[in-house]
Short mmCIF file of C-alpha atoms in Angstrom, two decimals:
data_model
loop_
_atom_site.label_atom_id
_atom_site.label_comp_id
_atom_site.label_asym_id
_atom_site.label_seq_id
_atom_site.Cartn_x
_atom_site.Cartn_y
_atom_site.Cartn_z
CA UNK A 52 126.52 110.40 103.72
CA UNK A 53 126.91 109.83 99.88
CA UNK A 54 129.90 111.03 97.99
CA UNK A 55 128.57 114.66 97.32
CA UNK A 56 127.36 115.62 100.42
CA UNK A 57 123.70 114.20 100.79
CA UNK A 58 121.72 112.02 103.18
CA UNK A 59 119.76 109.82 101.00
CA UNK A 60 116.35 111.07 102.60
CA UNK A 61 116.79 114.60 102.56
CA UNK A 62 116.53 116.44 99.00
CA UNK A 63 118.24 119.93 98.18
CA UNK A 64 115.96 122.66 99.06
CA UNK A 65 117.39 124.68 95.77
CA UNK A 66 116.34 122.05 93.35
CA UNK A 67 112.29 122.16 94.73
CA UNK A 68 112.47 125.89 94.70
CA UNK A 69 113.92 126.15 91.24
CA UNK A 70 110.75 123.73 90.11
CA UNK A 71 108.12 125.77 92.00
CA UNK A 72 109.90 129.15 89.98
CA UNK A 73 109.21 127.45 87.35
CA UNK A 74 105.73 126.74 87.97
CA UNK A 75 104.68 130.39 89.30
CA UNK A 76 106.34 131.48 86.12
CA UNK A 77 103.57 129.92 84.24
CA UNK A 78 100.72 130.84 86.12
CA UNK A 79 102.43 134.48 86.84
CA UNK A 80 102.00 134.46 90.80
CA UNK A 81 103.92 133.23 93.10
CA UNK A 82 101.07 130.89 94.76
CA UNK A 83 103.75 128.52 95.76
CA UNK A 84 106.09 129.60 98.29
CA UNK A 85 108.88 127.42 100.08
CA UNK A 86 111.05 127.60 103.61
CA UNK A 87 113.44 125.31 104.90
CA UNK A 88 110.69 122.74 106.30
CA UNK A 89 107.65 123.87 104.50
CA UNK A 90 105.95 124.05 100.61
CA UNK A 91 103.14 126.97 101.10
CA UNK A 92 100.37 126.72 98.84
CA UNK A 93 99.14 130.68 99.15
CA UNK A 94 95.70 131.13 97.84
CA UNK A 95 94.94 135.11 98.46
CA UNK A 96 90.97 135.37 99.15
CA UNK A 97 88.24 137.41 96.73
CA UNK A 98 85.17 137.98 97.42
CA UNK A 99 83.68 135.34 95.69
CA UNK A 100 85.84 132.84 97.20
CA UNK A 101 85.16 128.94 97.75
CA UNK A 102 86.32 127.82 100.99
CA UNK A 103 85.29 123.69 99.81
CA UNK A 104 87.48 124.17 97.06
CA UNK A 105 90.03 124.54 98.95
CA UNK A 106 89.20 121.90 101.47
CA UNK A 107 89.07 119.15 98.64
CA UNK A 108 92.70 119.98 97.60
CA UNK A 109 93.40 119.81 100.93
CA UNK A 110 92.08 116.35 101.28
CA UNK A 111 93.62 115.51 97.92
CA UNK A 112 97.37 116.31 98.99
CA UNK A 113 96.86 114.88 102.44
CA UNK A 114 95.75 111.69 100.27
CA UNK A 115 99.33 112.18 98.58
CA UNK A 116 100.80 112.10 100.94
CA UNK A 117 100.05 109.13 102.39
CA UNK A 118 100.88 107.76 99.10
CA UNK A 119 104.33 108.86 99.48
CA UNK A 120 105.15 108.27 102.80
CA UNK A 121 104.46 104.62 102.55
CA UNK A 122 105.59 104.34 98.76
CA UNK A 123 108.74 106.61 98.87
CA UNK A 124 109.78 107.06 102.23
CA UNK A 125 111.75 104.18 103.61
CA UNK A 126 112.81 105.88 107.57
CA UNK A 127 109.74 105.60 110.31
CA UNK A 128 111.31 108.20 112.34
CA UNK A 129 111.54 110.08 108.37
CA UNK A 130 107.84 109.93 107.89
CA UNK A 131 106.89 111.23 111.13
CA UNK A 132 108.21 114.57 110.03
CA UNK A 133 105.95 115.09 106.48
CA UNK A 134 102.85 116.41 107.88
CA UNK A 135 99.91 119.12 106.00
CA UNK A 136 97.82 121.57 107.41
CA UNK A 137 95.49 124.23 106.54
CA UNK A 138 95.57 128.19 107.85
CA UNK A 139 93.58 130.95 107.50
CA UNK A 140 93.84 134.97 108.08
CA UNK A 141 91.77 137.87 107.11
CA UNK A 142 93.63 137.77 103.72
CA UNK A 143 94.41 134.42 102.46
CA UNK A 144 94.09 130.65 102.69
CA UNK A 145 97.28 128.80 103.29
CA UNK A 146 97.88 125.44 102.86
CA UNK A 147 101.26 123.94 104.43
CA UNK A 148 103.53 120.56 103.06
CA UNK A 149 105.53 119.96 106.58
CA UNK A 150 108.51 117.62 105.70
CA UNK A 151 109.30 118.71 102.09
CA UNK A 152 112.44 117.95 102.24
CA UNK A 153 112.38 114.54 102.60
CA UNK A 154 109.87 114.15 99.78
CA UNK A 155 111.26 113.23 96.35
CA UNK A 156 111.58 116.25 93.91
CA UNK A 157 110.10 114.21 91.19
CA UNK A 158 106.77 113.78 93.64
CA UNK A 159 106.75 117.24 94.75
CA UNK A 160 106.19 118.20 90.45
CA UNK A 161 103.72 115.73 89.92
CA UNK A 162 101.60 117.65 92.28
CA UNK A 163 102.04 120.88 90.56
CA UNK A 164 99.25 119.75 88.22
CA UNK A 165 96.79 118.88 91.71
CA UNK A 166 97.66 122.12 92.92
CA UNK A 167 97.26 123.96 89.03
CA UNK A 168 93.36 122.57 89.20
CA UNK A 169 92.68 123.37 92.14
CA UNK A 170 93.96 127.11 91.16
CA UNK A 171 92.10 127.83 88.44
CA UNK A 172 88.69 126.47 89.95
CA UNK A 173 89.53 128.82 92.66
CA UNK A 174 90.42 131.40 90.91
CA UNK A 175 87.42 131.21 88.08
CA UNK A 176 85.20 129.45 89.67
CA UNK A 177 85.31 127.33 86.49
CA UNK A 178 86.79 123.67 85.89
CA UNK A 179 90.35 124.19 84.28
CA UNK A 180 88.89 122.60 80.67
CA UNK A 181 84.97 125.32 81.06
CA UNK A 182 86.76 128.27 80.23
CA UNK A 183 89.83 129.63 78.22
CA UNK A 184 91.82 130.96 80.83
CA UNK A 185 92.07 127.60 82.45
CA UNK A 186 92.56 125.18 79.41
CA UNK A 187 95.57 127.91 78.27
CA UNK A 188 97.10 127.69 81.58
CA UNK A 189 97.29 123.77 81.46
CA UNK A 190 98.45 123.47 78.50
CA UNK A 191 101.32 125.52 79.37
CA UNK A 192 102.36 123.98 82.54
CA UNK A 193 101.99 121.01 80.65
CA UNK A 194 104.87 121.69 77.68
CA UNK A 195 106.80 123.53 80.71
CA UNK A 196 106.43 120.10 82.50
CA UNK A 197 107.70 118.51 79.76
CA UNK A 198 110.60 120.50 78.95
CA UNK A 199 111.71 119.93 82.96
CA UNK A 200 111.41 116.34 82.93
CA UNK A 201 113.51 116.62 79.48
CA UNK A 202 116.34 119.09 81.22
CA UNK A 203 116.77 116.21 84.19
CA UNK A 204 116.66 113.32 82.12
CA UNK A 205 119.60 114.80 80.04
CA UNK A 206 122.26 115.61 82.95
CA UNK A 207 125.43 113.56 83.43
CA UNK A 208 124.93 111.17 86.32
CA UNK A 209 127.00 108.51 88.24
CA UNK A 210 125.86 105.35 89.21
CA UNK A 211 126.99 104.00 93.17
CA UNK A 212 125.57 100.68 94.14
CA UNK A 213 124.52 100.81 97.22
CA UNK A 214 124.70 97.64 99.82
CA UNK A 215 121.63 99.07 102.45
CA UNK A 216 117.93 99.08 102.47
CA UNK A 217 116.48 101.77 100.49
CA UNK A 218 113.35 102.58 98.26
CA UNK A 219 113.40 103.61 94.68
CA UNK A 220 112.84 107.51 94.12
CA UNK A 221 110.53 106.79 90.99
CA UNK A 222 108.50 103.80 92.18
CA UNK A 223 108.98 102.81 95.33
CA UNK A 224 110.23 99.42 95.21
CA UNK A 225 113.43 98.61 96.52
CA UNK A 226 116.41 100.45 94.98
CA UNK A 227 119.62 99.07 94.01
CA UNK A 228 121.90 102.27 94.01
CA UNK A 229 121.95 105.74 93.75
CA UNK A 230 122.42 108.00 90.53
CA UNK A 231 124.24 111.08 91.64
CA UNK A 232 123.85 113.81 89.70
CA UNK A 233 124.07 117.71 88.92
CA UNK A 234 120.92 119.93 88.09
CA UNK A 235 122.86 123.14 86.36
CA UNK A 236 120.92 126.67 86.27
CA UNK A 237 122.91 128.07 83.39
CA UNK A 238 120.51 131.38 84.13
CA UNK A 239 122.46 131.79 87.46
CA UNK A 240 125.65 129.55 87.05
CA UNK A 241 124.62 127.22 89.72
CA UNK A 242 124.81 123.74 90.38
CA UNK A 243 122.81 121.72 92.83
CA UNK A 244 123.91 118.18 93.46
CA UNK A 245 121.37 115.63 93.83
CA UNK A 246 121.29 111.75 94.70
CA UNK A 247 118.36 109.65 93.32
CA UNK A 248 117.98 106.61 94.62
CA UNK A 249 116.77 104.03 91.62
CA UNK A 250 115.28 100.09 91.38
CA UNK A 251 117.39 98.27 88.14
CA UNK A 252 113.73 99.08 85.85
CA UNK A 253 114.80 102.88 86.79
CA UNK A 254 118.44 103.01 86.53
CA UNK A 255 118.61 105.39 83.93
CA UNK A 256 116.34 108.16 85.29
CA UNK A 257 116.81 110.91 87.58
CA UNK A 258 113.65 111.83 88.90
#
């Protein structure tokens, strides 16, 4: 256990779900959804619908993440837990992230824009950059992307070396210590502590 309460492989819960509010505040729907174990991608079906669009993002996060398992998750036993899979009901596709604890926070937002492309194709039936609608969207998650990466980059952090094997949070390679830190929601006076582990080129970033 680190000094505020966190194993270094599992990630606060409250910090994903404050970055996937963030992202259905943009697109105004709540297609993301998350549980204790579980990021649910929640694509409602129309009735002009593509099923294969659906299957190639679900190809395209499974290729994720086996990215980040190898890259990002150092535990065997860890990786064995971060699993996807696809559902589907009379009313809506669902596609499940098994594990997403475990998975750095700064990972899970770099999928956001995956997921966003995916979205709008299903949603218009158009690439995001054929039609208005899609190119507005992305350039609005985009400056909202920004101004998160921004917001964590700024926060007070404390830097523990660390003396055990580990991998870096931001690229992978082997990390040297951990920054611990404090994401603040000044909307709803919280605070959500979070450890990052970082290699000595990413020392000075959080996620």
């Amino acid at each position: 256990m680190n000094s505020i309460g966190y194993k270094l492989d599992l990630f606060p819960i409250e910090l994903i779900n404050h970055l996937i509010g963030r992202f259905n505040g943009v697109i105004k729907s709540n297609l993301i959804k998350i549980t204790s174990t579980e990021l649910i991608i929640d694509f409602k079906r129309h009735q002009n619908d593509n099923y294969n669009i659906l299957i190639k993002l679900f190809t395209k996060l499974a290729e994720s993440f086996k990215i980040i398992k190898t890259k990002y998750v150092f535990s065997e036993k860890t990786r064995n837990h971060i699993r996807i899979r696809i559902e589907e009901t009379n009313t809506r596709y669902m596609i499940k992230l098994i594990g997403v604890s475990f998975i750095p926070p700064g990972k899970i937002l770099n999928l956001f824009g995956l997921i966003l492309w995916y979205y709008i194709t299903y949603t218009t039936g158009n690439k995001s950059n054929n039609s208005d609608f899609g190119r507005k969207l992305s350039e609005e998650w985009k400056i909202e992307e920004n101004m998160i990466k921004r917001e964590i980059n700024n926060r007070i952090k404390y830097h523990r070396p660390i003396y055990e094997n580990g991998l870096c949070h931001i690229c992978g390679e082997e990390s040297i210590g951990n920054n611990e830190w404090k994401f603040v929601i000044k909307r709803e006076k919280r605070v959500i502590p979070v450890v990052t582990a970082v290699c000595f080129d990413h020392i000075s970033k959080l996620i």
